[in-house]
Coordinates of N, CA and C in Angstrom, one line a residue:
M235 N 125.9 -28.2 11.6 CA 127.1 -27.7 12.3 C 128.3 -27.7 11.3
R236 N 129.1 -26.7 11.3 CA 130.2 -26.7 10.4 C 131.4 -27.5 11.0
P237 N 132.0 -28.3 10.2 CA 133.1 -29.1 10.8 C 134.3 -28.2 11.1
V238 N 135.1 -28.7 12.1 CA 136.3 -28.0 12.6 C 137.5 -28.7 12.0
I239 N 138.3 -27.9 11.3 CA 139.5 -28.4 10.6 C 140.8 -27.9 11.3
G240 N 141.6 -28.7 11.9 CA 142.8 -28.3 12.5 C 143.9 -28.2 11.4
I241 N 144.8 -27.2 11.6 CA 145.9 -27.0 10.7 C 147.2 -26.7 11.5
G242 N 148.2 -27.4 11.3 CA 149.4 -27.2 12.0 C 150.1 -25.9 11.6
C243 N 150.7 -25.2 12.6 CA 151.4 -24.0 12.4 C 152.8 -24.2 12.1
D244 N 153.4 -23.2 11.3 CA 154.8 -23.2 11.0 C 155.4 -22.3 12.1
V245 N 156.7 -22.4 12.3 CA 157.4 -21.7 13.3 C 158.7 -21.0 12.8
E246 N 158.9 -19.8 13.1 CA 160.1 -19.1 12.7 C 160.4 -18.0 13.7
P247 N 161.7 -17.5 13.8 CA 162.0 -16.4 14.7 C 161.2 -15.2 14.3
S248 N 160.8 -14.4 15.3 CA 160.1 -13.1 15.1 C 161.2 -12.0 14.8
P249 N 160.9 -11.1 13.9 CA 161.7 -10.0 13.6 C 161.6 -8.9 14.7
H250 N 160.7 -9.1 15.6 CA 160.4 -8.0 16.6 C 161.0 -8.2 18.0
G251 N 162.2 -8.9 18.0 CA 162.9 -9.1 19.3 C 163.4 -10.4 19.5
E252 N 164.6 -10.5 20.1 CA 165.3 -11.8 20.3 C 164.5 -12.6 21.3
G253 N 164.4 -13.9 21.1 CA 163.7 -14.7 22.0 C 162.2 -14.9 21.6
R254 N 161.7 -14.1 20.7 CA 160.3 -14.2 20.3 C 160.3 -15.0 19.0
E255 N 159.1 -15.7 18.8 CA 159.0 -16.4 17.6 C 157.5 -16.4 17.1
L256 N 157.3 -16.6 15.8 CA 156.0 -16.6 15.2 C 155.5 -18.0 15.0
M257 N 154.3 -18.3 15.3 CA 153.6 -19.5 14.9 C 152.4 -19.2 14.1
Y258 N 152.3 -19.6 12.8 CA 151.4 -19.1 11.9 C 151.0 -20.1 10.8
V259 N 150.0 -19.8 10.0 CA 149.7 -20.4 8.8 C 149.4 -19.4 7.7
Y260 N 149.6 -19.7 6.5 CA 149.3 -18.7 5.4 C 147.7 -18.6 5.3
G261 N 147.3 -17.4 5.0 CA 145.9 -17.2 4.9 C 145.2 -18.0 3.8
T262 N 145.9 -18.4 2.8 CA 145.3 -19.2 1.7 C 144.7 -20.5 2.2
Y263 N 145.3 -21.1 3.2 CA 144.8 -22.3 3.8 C 143.5 -22.0 4.5
L264 N 143.4 -20.9 5.2 CA 142.2 -20.6 6.0 C 141.1 -20.2 5.0
E265 N 141.4 -19.5 3.9 CA 140.4 -19.2 2.9 C 139.8 -20.5 2.3
A266 N 140.7 -21.5 2.0 CA 140.2 -22.7 1.4 C 139.3 -23.5 2.4
I267 N 139.7 -23.5 3.6 CA 138.8 -24.2 4.6 C 137.5 -23.5 4.7
E268 N 137.5 -22.2 4.8 CA 136.2 -21.5 4.9 C 135.4 -21.6 3.7
M269 N 136.0 -21.5 2.5 CA 135.3 -21.7 1.2 C 134.6 -23.0 1.2
A270 N 135.2 -24.0 1.7 CA 134.6 -25.4 1.7 C 133.5 -25.6 2.8
G271 N 133.3 -24.6 3.6 CA 132.2 -24.7 4.6 C 132.6 -25.2 6.0
A272 N 133.9 -25.0 6.3 CA 134.4 -25.5 7.6 C 135.0 -24.3 8.4
I273 N 135.4 -24.6 9.7 CA 136.0 -23.6 10.5 C 137.4 -24.1 10.8
P274 N 138.4 -23.2 10.5 CA 139.8 -23.5 10.8 C 140.2 -23.3 12.2
L275 N 141.0 -24.2 12.7 CA 141.6 -24.1 14.1 C 143.1 -24.3 14.0
L276 N 143.8 -23.3 14.4 CA 145.3 -23.4 14.3 C 145.8 -24.3 15.4
L277 N 146.8 -25.2 15.1 CA 147.4 -26.1 16.0 C 148.9 -25.8 16.2
P278 N 149.3 -25.1 17.2 CA 150.7 -24.8 17.5 C 151.4 -26.1 17.8
P279 N 152.7 -26.2 17.5 CA 153.4 -27.5 17.7 C 153.8 -27.7 19.2
I280 N 152.8 -27.8 20.0 CA 153.0 -28.0 21.4 C 152.3 -29.3 21.8
E281 N 153.0 -30.3 22.3 CA 152.4 -31.6 22.5 C 151.2 -31.6 23.4
E282 N 151.2 -30.9 24.5 CA 150.0 -30.8 25.3 C 148.8 -30.3 24.6
V283 N 149.0 -29.3 23.8 CA 147.9 -28.7 23.0 C 147.3 -29.7 22.1
L284 N 148.1 -30.5 21.4 CA 147.6 -31.5 20.5 C 146.8 -32.5 21.2
E285 N 147.2 -33.0 22.3 CA 146.4 -34.0 23.1 C 145.0 -33.5 23.5
R286 N 145.0 -32.2 23.8 CA 143.7 -31.6 24.2 C 142.8 -31.2 23.0
T287 N 143.4 -30.9 21.9 CA 142.6 -30.4 20.8 C 142.1 -31.5 19.8
L288 N 142.9 -32.6 19.7 CA 142.5 -33.6 18.7 C 141.1 -34.1 18.9
P289 N 140.5 -34.3 20.1 CA 139.1 -34.7 20.2 C 138.1 -33.7 19.6
L290 N 138.6 -32.4 19.5 CA 137.7 -31.4 19.0 C 137.6 -31.3 17.4
L291 N 138.5 -32.0 16.8 CA 138.7 -31.9 15.3 C 137.9 -32.9 14.5
D292 N 137.4 -32.4 13.4 CA 136.7 -33.3 12.5 C 137.6 -33.6 11.3
G293 N 138.6 -32.9 11.1 CA 139.6 -33.1 10.0 C 140.8 -32.3 10.3
V294 N 141.9 -32.7 9.5 CA 143.2 -32.0 9.7 C 143.8 -31.8 8.3
I295 N 144.4 -30.6 8.2 CA 145.3 -30.3 7.0 C 146.7 -30.3 7.5
L296 N 147.6 -31.0 6.8 CA 149.0 -31.0 7.1 C 149.6 -30.1 6.0
A297 N 150.1 -28.9 6.4 CA 150.4 -27.8 5.4 C 151.8 -28.0 4.8
G298 N 152.1 -27.1 3.9 CA 153.5 -27.1 3.3 C 154.5 -26.5 4.2
G299 N 155.8 -26.6 3.9 CA 156.8 -26.1 4.7 C 158.2 -26.5 4.2
D300 N 159.2 -26.4 5.1 CA 160.6 -26.7 4.7 C 160.8 -28.2 4.7
D301 N 162.0 -28.7 4.5 CA 162.3 -30.1 4.3 C 162.3 -30.8 5.7
L302 N 161.8 -32.0 5.6 CA 162.0 -32.9 6.8 C 163.4 -33.4 7.0
D303 N 163.8 -33.5 8.2 CA 165.2 -34.1 8.5 C 165.2 -35.5 7.9
P304 N 166.2 -35.8 7.0 CA 166.2 -37.1 6.4 C 166.4 -38.3 7.5
A305 N 166.9 -37.9 8.6 CA 167.0 -38.9 9.7 C 165.7 -39.5 10.0
S306 N 164.6 -38.8 9.8 CA 163.2 -39.2 10.1 C 162.8 -40.4 9.2
Y307 N 163.5 -40.5 8.0 CA 163.2 -41.7 7.2 C 164.5 -42.5 6.9
G308 N 165.5 -42.4 7.9 CA 166.6 -43.3 7.9 C 167.7 -43.0 6.9
E309 N 167.8 -41.7 6.5 CA 168.9 -41.4 5.6 C 169.7 -40.2 6.1
A310 N 170.9 -40.1 5.6 CA 171.8 -38.9 5.9 C 171.3 -37.8 5.0
N311 N 171.6 -36.6 5.5 CA 171.3 -35.4 4.7 C 172.2 -35.3 3.5
A312 N 171.7 -35.5 2.3 CA 172.5 -35.4 1.1 C 172.2 -34.2 0.2
A313 N 170.9 -33.7 0.3 CA 170.5 -32.7 -0.6 C 169.4 -31.8 -0.1
C314 N 169.2 -31.8 1.2 CA 168.1 -31.0 1.8 C 168.6 -29.5 1.8
R315 N 167.6 -28.7 1.9 CA 167.9 -27.2 1.9 C 167.6 -26.7 3.3
E316 N 166.6 -26.0 3.6 CA 166.2 -25.5 4.9 C 165.4 -26.6 5.6
L317 N 165.9 -27.0 6.8 CA 165.2 -28.1 7.5 C 164.0 -27.5 8.3
L318 N 162.9 -28.3 8.4 CA 161.8 -27.9 9.1 C 162.1 -27.7 10.6
D319 N 161.5 -26.8 11.3 CA 161.6 -26.6 12.7 C 161.4 -28.0 13.4
G320 N 162.2 -28.4 14.3 CA 162.1 -29.7 14.9 C 160.8 -29.9 15.7
R321 N 160.3 -28.9 16.3 CA 159.1 -29.1 17.1 C 157.9 -29.3 16.1
R322 N 157.9 -28.6 15.0 CA 156.8 -28.8 14.0 C 156.9 -30.2 13.4
Q323 N 158.2 -30.6 13.1 CA 158.3 -31.9 12.6 C 157.8 -33.0 13.5
R324 N 158.2 -33.0 14.8 CA 157.7 -34.0 15.7 C 156.1 -33.9 15.8
H325 N 155.6 -32.7 15.9 CA 154.2 -32.5 16.1 C 153.4 -33.0 14.9
D326 N 153.8 -32.6 13.7 CA 153.1 -33.0 12.5 C 153.2 -34.5 12.2
L327 N 154.4 -35.1 12.4 CA 154.5 -36.5 12.3 C 153.5 -37.3 13.2
A328 N 153.5 -36.8 14.5 CA 152.6 -37.4 15.5 C 151.1 -37.2 15.0
L329 N 150.8 -36.0 14.5 CA 149.5 -35.7 14.1 C 149.1 -36.6 12.9
A330 N 150.0 -36.8 12.0 CA 149.7 -37.7 10.8 C 149.4 -39.1 11.3
R331 N 150.2 -39.6 12.2 CA 149.9 -40.9 12.7 C 148.6 -41.0 13.5
L332 N 148.3 -40.1 14.3 CA 147.1 -40.1 15.1 C 145.9 -40.0 14.3
T333 N 145.9 -39.1 13.3 CA 144.7 -39.0 12.4 C 144.4 -40.3 11.6
R334 N 145.5 -40.9 11.3 CA 145.3 -42.2 10.5 C 144.8 -43.3 11.5
E335 N 145.3 -43.4 12.7 CA 144.9 -44.4 13.6 C 143.4 -44.1 14.0
Q336 N 143.1 -42.9 14.2 CA 141.7 -42.5 14.7 C 140.7 -42.2 13.6
R337 N 141.2 -42.4 12.3 CA 140.4 -42.3 11.1 C 139.7 -40.9 11.0
I338 N 140.5 -39.9 11.3 CA 140.1 -38.6 11.1 C 140.6 -38.1 9.7
P339 N 139.6 -37.6 8.9 CA 140.0 -37.2 7.5 C 141.2 -36.2 7.5
T340 N 142.1 -36.5 6.6 CA 143.4 -35.7 6.6 C 143.8 -35.4 5.2
L341 N 144.2 -34.2 4.9 CA 144.6 -33.7 3.6 C 146.0 -33.2 3.8
G342 N 147.0 -33.8 3.2 CA 148.4 -33.4 3.2 C 148.7 -32.6 2.0
I343 N 149.3 -31.4 2.1 CA 149.6 -30.5 1.0 C 151.1 -30.3 0.9
C344 N 151.7 -30.7 -0.2 CA 153.2 -30.5 -0.4 C 154.0 -31.2 0.7
L345 N 154.6 -30.5 1.6 CA 155.3 -31.1 2.7 C 154.4 -32.0 3.4
G346 N 153.1 -31.7 3.5 CA 152.1 -32.5 4.2 C 152.0 -33.9 3.6
A347 N 152.1 -34.0 2.3 CA 152.0 -35.3 1.6 C 153.3 -36.1 2.0
Q348 N 154.4 -35.4 2.1 CA 155.6 -36.1 2.5 C 155.6 -36.5 4.0
L349 N 155.0 -35.7 4.9 CA 154.8 -36.1 6.3 C 153.9 -37.3 6.4
I350 N 152.8 -37.4 5.6 CA 152.0 -38.6 5.6 C 152.8 -39.8 5.3
N351 N 153.7 -39.7 4.3 CA 154.5 -40.8 3.8 C 155.5 -41.2 4.9
V352 N 156.2 -40.3 5.4 CA 157.3 -40.6 6.4 C 156.7 -41.1 7.7
A353 N 155.5 -40.6 8.1 CA 154.8 -41.1 9.3 C 154.5 -42.6 9.1
A354 N 154.4 -43.1 7.9 CA 154.0 -44.5 7.6 C 155.3 -45.3 7.2
A355 N 156.5 -44.7 7.6 CA 157.8 -45.4 7.3 C 158.1 -45.4 5.8
G356 N 157.6 -44.4 5.1 CA 158.1 -44.3 3.7 C 159.3 -43.4 3.6
S357 N 159.8 -43.2 2.4 CA 161.0 -42.4 2.2 C 160.8 -41.3 1.1
L358 N 161.7 -40.4 1.0 CA 161.6 -39.2 0.1 C 162.8 -39.1 -0.8
V359 N 162.5 -38.6 -2.0 CA 163.6 -38.1 -2.9 C 164.0 -36.8 -2.3
Q360 N 165.3 -36.7 -1.9 CA 165.8 -35.5 -1.2 C 165.9 -34.3 -2.1
D361 N 166.2 -34.5 -3.4 CA 166.3 -33.4 -4.4 C 166.0 -33.9 -5.8
I362 N 164.9 -33.5 -6.3 CA 164.4 -34.1 -7.6 C 165.4 -33.7 -8.7
G363 N 165.9 -32.5 -8.7 CA 166.8 -32.0 -9.8 C 168.1 -32.8 -9.9
S364 N 168.7 -33.1 -8.8 CA 170.0 -33.8 -8.8 C 169.8 -35.3 -8.9
T365 N 168.7 -35.8 -8.3 CA 168.5 -37.3 -8.3 C 167.9 -37.7 -9.6
L366 N 167.1 -36.9 -10.2 CA 166.4 -37.2 -11.5 C 166.6 -36.1 -12.5
P367 N 167.8 -36.0 -13.0 CA 168.2 -34.9 -13.9 C 167.4 -34.7 -15.1
E368 N 166.6 -35.8 -15.6 CA 165.8 -35.7 -16.7 C 164.4 -35.2 -16.4
S369 N 164.1 -34.9 -15.1 CA 162.8 -34.5 -14.7 C 162.4 -33.1 -15.2
I370 N 161.1 -32.9 -15.2 CA 160.7 -31.5 -15.6 C 161.0 -30.6 -14.4
Q371 N 160.7 -29.3 -14.7 CA 161.0 -28.3 -13.6 C 159.8 -28.3 -12.6
H372 N 160.1 -28.7 -11.4 CA 159.1 -28.8 -10.4 C 159.1 -27.6 -9.5
T373 N 160.1 -26.8 -9.5 CA 160.1 -25.5 -8.8 C 160.0 -24.4 -9.7
G374 N 159.2 -23.4 -9.3 CA 159.0 -22.2 -10.1 C 160.2 -21.2 -9.9
R375 N 160.1 -20.1 -10.6 CA 161.0 -19.0 -10.3 C 160.8 -18.5 -8.9
T376 N 161.8 -17.7 -8.4 CA 161.7 -17.2 -7.1 C 160.3 -16.5 -6.8
G377 N 159.6 -16.9 -5.8 CA 158.3 -16.3 -5.5 C 157.2 -16.7 -6.3
T378 N 157.3 -17.7 -7.2 CA 156.2 -18.1 -8.1 C 156.2 -19.6 -8.1
R379 N 155.1 -20.2 -8.6 CA 154.9 -21.6 -8.8 C 155.0 -21.9 -10.3
G380 N 155.5 -23.1 -10.6 CA 155.5 -23.6 -11.9 C 154.1 -24.2 -12.2
R381 N 153.9 -24.8 -13.4 CA 152.7 -25.5 -13.7 C 153.0 -26.7 -14.6
H382 N 152.3 -27.8 -14.3 CA 152.5 -29.0 -15.1 C 151.2 -29.9 -14.9
R383 N 151.2 -30.9 -15.7 CA 150.0 -31.8 -15.7 C 150.4 -33.0 -14.8
V384 N 149.4 -33.6 -14.1 CA 149.6 -34.9 -13.4 C 148.5 -35.9 -13.9
S385 N 149.0 -37.1 -14.0 CA 148.1 -38.2 -14.3 C 147.7 -39.0 -13.1
I386 N 146.4 -39.3 -12.9 CA 145.9 -39.9 -11.7 C 145.3 -41.3 -12.0
E387 N 145.6 -42.2 -11.1 CA 145.1 -43.6 -11.2 C 143.6 -43.6 -11.3
Q388 N 143.1 -44.2 -12.3 CA 141.6 -44.1 -12.6 C 140.7 -44.6 -11.5
R389 N 141.2 -45.6 -10.7 CA 140.3 -46.2 -9.7 C 140.6 -45.6 -8.3
S390 N 141.4 -44.6 -8.2 CA 141.7 -44.0 -6.9 C 140.6 -43.1 -6.4
R391 N 140.7 -42.9 -5.1 CA 139.8 -41.9 -4.5 C 140.0 -40.6 -5.0
L392 N 141.3 -40.2 -5.3 CA 141.6 -38.9 -5.8 C 140.9 -38.6 -7.1
A393 N 141.0 -39.6 -8.0 CA 140.3 -39.5 -9.3 C 138.8 -39.3 -9.2
A394 N 138.2 -40.0 -8.2 CA 136.8 -39.9 -8.0 C 136.4 -38.5 -7.5
V395 N 137.3 -38.0 -6.6 CA 137.0 -36.7 -6.0 C 137.1 -35.6 -7.0
L396 N 138.2 -35.7 -7.9 CA 138.4 -34.6 -8.9 C 137.6 -34.8 -10.1
G397 N 137.0 -36.0 -10.3 CA 136.3 -36.2 -11.5 C 137.1 -36.2 -12.8
A398 N 138.4 -36.6 -12.6 CA 139.3 -36.5 -13.8 C 140.5 -37.4 -13.5
I399 N 141.1 -37.9 -14.6 CA 142.4 -38.7 -14.4 C 143.6 -37.9 -14.9
E400 N 143.4 -36.6 -15.3 CA 144.4 -35.7 -15.6 C 144.0 -34.3 -15.2
V401 N 144.9 -33.6 -14.4 CA 144.7 -32.2 -14.0 C 145.9 -31.4 -14.1
D402 N 145.8 -30.2 -14.4 CA 146.9 -29.2 -14.4 C 147.0 -28.7 -13.0
V403 N 148.3 -28.6 -12.4 CA 148.5 -28.2 -11.1 C 149.6 -27.2 -11.0
N404 N 149.7 -26.5 -9.9 CA 150.9 -25.6 -9.7 C 152.0 -26.5 -9.1
S405 N 153.2 -26.0 -9.0 CA 154.3 -26.8 -8.6 C 155.4 -25.9 -8.0
G406 N 155.9 -26.3 -6.8 CA 156.9 -25.5 -6.1 C 157.7 -26.3 -5.1
H407 N 158.1 -27.5 -5.5 CA 158.8 -28.4 -4.6 C 160.1 -29.0 -5.2
H408 N 161.0 -29.3 -4.3 CA 162.2 -30.0 -4.9 C 162.4 -31.4 -4.3
Q409 N 161.4 -31.8 -3.5 CA 161.4 -33.2 -2.9 C 160.1 -33.9 -3.3
A410 N 160.0 -35.2 -3.1 CA 158.8 -35.9 -3.4 C 158.9 -37.3 -2.7
V411 N 157.8 -38.0 -2.7 CA 157.7 -39.3 -2.2 C 158.6 -40.2 -3.1
K412 N 159.4 -41.1 -2.4 CA 160.2 -42.1 -3.1 C 159.5 -43.5 -3.0
D413 N 159.7 -44.1 -1.8 CA 159.0 -45.3 -1.5 C 157.8 -45.1 -0.7
P414 N 156.6 -45.5 -1.1 CA 155.4 -45.3 -0.3 C 155.4 -46.0 1.0
G415 N 154.9 -45.4 2.1 CA 154.8 -46.0 3.4 C 153.8 -47.1 3.5
R416 N 153.7 -47.7 4.6 CA 152.8 -48.9 4.9 C 151.4 -48.5 4.6
G417 N 150.7 -49.3 3.7 CA 149.3 -49.1 3.5 C 149.0 -47.9 2.6
L418 N 150.0 -47.2 2.1 CA 149.8 -46.1 1.2 C 150.0 -46.5 -0.3
S419 N 149.2 -45.9 -1.2 CA 149.4 -46.1 -2.6 C 149.7 -44.8 -3.3
I420 N 150.6 -45.0 -4.3 CA 150.9 -43.8 -5.2 C 149.7 -43.7 -6.2
V421 N 149.1 -42.6 -6.3 CA 147.9 -42.5 -7.1 C 148.0 -41.4 -8.2
A422 N 149.1 -40.6 -8.2 CA 149.3 -39.6 -9.2 C 150.8 -39.4 -9.5
R423 N 151.1 -39.2 -10.7 CA 152.5 -38.8 -11.1 C 152.5 -37.8 -12.2
S424 N 153.6 -37.0 -12.2 CA 153.8 -36.1 -13.3 C 154.4 -36.9 -14.5
G425 N 154.5 -36.2 -15.6 CA 155.0 -36.9 -16.8 C 156.4 -37.5 -16.7
D426 N 157.2 -37.0 -15.8 CA 158.5 -37.6 -15.6 C 158.6 -38.7 -14.6
G427 N 157.4 -39.1 -14.1 CA 157.4 -40.2 -13.1 C 157.4 -39.8 -11.7
V428 N 157.6 -38.5 -11.4 CA 157.7 -38.0 -10.0 C 156.3 -38.2 -9.4
V429 N 156.3 -38.7 -8.1 CA 155.1 -38.9 -7.4 C 154.4 -37.6 -7.0
E430 N 153.1 -37.5 -7.3 CA 152.4 -36.3 -7.1 C 151.2 -36.4 -6.1
A431 N 150.9 -37.7 -5.8 CA 149.8 -37.9 -4.8 C 149.9 -39.3 -4.2
I432 N 149.5 -39.4 -3.0 CA 149.4 -40.7 -2.3 C 148.1 -40.8 -1.5
E433 N 147.6 -42.0 -1.2 CA 146.4 -42.1 -0.4 C 146.3 -43.4 0.3
D434 N 145.5 -43.5 1.3 CA 145.2 -44.8 2.0 C 143.7 -45.1 1.7
A435 N 143.5 -46.0 0.8 CA 142.2 -46.3 0.3 C 141.3 -46.9 1.4
S436 N 141.8 -47.4 2.5 CA 141.0 -48.0 3.5 C 140.5 -47.0 4.6
H437 N 141.0 -45.7 4.4 CA 140.7 -44.7 5.4 C 139.6 -43.8 4.8
P438 N 138.7 -43.2 5.7 CA 137.7 -42.3 5.2 C 138.2 -41.2 4.3
F439 N 139.3 -40.6 4.6 CA 139.9 -39.6 3.7 C 141.3 -39.4 4.2
Y440 N 142.3 -40.0 3.5 CA 143.7 -39.8 3.9 C 144.5 -39.7 2.7
V441 N 144.7 -38.4 2.2 CA 145.2 -38.1 0.9 C 146.3 -37.0 1.0
G442 N 147.4 -37.2 0.3 CA 148.4 -36.2 0.2 C 148.7 -35.8 -1.2
V443 N 148.7 -34.6 -1.5 CA 149.0 -34.1 -2.9 C 150.3 -33.2 -2.8
Q444 N 151.1 -33.3 -3.8 CA 152.3 -32.5 -3.8 C 152.2 -31.1 -4.3
W445 N 151.0 -30.7 -4.8 CA 150.8 -29.4 -5.3 C 150.1 -28.6 -4.2
H446 N 149.8 -27.3 -4.5 CA 149.2 -26.4 -3.5 C 147.8 -26.0 -4.0
P447 N 146.8 -26.8 -3.7 CA 145.4 -26.5 -4.1 C 144.8 -25.3 -3.5
E448 N 145.3 -24.9 -2.3 CA 144.8 -23.7 -1.6 C 145.2 -22.4 -2.4
E449 N 146.1 -22.5 -3.3 CA 146.5 -21.4 -4.2 C 145.8 -21.5 -5.5
M450 N 144.9 -22.4 -5.7 CA 144.2 -22.7 -7.0 C 142.7 -22.6 -6.8
L451 N 142.2 -21.8 -5.9 CA 140.8 -21.9 -5.5 C 139.8 -21.5 -6.6
A452 N 140.3 -20.8 -7.6 CA 139.4 -20.4 -8.7 C 139.3 -21.6 -9.7
E453 N 140.0 -22.7 -9.5 CA 140.0 -23.9 -10.4 C 139.1 -25.0 -9.8
E454 N 138.4 -25.7 -10.7 CA 137.4 -26.7 -10.2 C 138.1 -27.8 -9.5
S455 N 139.3 -28.2 -9.9 CA 140.0 -29.3 -9.2 C 140.2 -29.0 -7.7
A456 N 140.6 -27.8 -7.4 CA 140.9 -27.4 -6.0 C 139.6 -27.3 -5.3
Q457 N 138.6 -26.8 -5.9 CA 137.3 -26.7 -5.2 C 136.7 -28.0 -4.8
R458 N 136.8 -29.0 -5.8 CA 136.3 -30.3 -5.6 C 137.1 -31.0 -4.5
L459 N 138.4 -30.8 -4.4 CA 139.3 -31.5 -3.4 C 138.9 -31.0 -2.0
F460 N 138.8 -29.7 -1.8 CA 138.5 -29.2 -0.5 C 137.1 -29.5 -0.1
H461 N 136.1 -29.4 -1.0 CA 134.8 -29.8 -0.6 C 134.6 -31.2 -0.3
A462 N 135.3 -32.1 -1.0 CA 135.3 -33.6 -0.6 C 135.9 -33.8 0.7
F463 N 137.0 -33.2 1.0 CA 137.7 -33.3 2.3 C 136.8 -32.8 3.4
V464 N 136.2 -31.7 3.3 CA 135.4 -31.1 4.3 C 134.1 -32.0 4.5
E465 N 133.6 -32.5 3.4 CA 132.4 -33.3 3.6 C 132.7 -34.6 4.3
A466 N 133.9 -35.2 4.0 CA 134.4 -36.4 4.8 C 134.5 -36.0 6.2
A467 N 135.1 -34.9 6.5 CA 135.3 -34.4 7.9 C 133.9 -34.3 8.6
R468 N 132.9 -33.7 7.9 CA 131.6 -33.5 8.4 C 131.0 -34.9 8.8
T469 N 131.1 -35.8 7.9 CA 130.5 -37.2 8.1 C 131.2 -37.9 9.2
C470 N 132.5 -37.9 9.2 CA 133.2 -38.6 10.3 C 133.1 -37.9 11.6
G471 N 133.0 -36.6 11.6 CA 132.7 -35.9 12.9 C 131.4 -36.3 13.5
R472 N 130.4 -36.4 12.7 CA 129.1 -36.8 13.2 C 129.1 -38.2 13.8
L473 N 129.8 -39.1 13.1 CA 129.9 -40.5 13.6 C 130.7 -40.6 14.9
R474 N 131.7 -39.8 15.0 CA 132.5 -39.8 16.2 C 131.7 -39.3 17.4
R475 N 130.9 -38.2 17.2 CA 130.2 -37.6 18.3 C 129.0 -38.6 18.8
K476 N 128.5 -39.4 17.8 CA 127.5 -40.3 18.2 C 128.0 -41.6 19.0
S477 N 129.3 -41.9 18.8 CA 129.8 -43.1 19.4 C 130.2 -42.9 20.8

């Protein structure tokens, strides 16, 4: 049986009439889930839906998006740009906490890595460029991703999954993890020291990466990451159904 992977929806006003809105995910996430042998299930940011669908899920992807409200990690807004829809923020933070508590495999991507951290009482760098002026360029030109290399902790789960301690990744973010949350470890950084990945080593699979592997599916590192995540979801799903 193919595992079911839930993925939270983004929210924005619809161009097709006042009072309407769109709840969606980018197709690249769905392609990545399917490529790795799983079935995607979209999770709209509605509390009642989350309560009913969580028992159906074998794994969860926390997708990219706009900036978290800094109040969620105890700071004033000093350098955020567009803030994430409040419903999605509440939904995805709750989802990150629940999947950790219930040991459901979880992969956080870009904003998703930051959600994992804030859900565990960690904090964020609100703007890399102004806070760390000597940093490399982490945002690409308009509509594109940059590229740079990240170094991965040798004994981390992420290094084992990728089969490497250095990988080239795409980059399109202006925020990053600052202080890791409870029980989380920093397991990858770019050359300027900016955090690029975190994980909970005690969890079956609880990993956040700052890049967008769903846009790198032709590359071995992305394929390995999604296949390892889906395999963890398959295994954990079987165990949950037996219990």
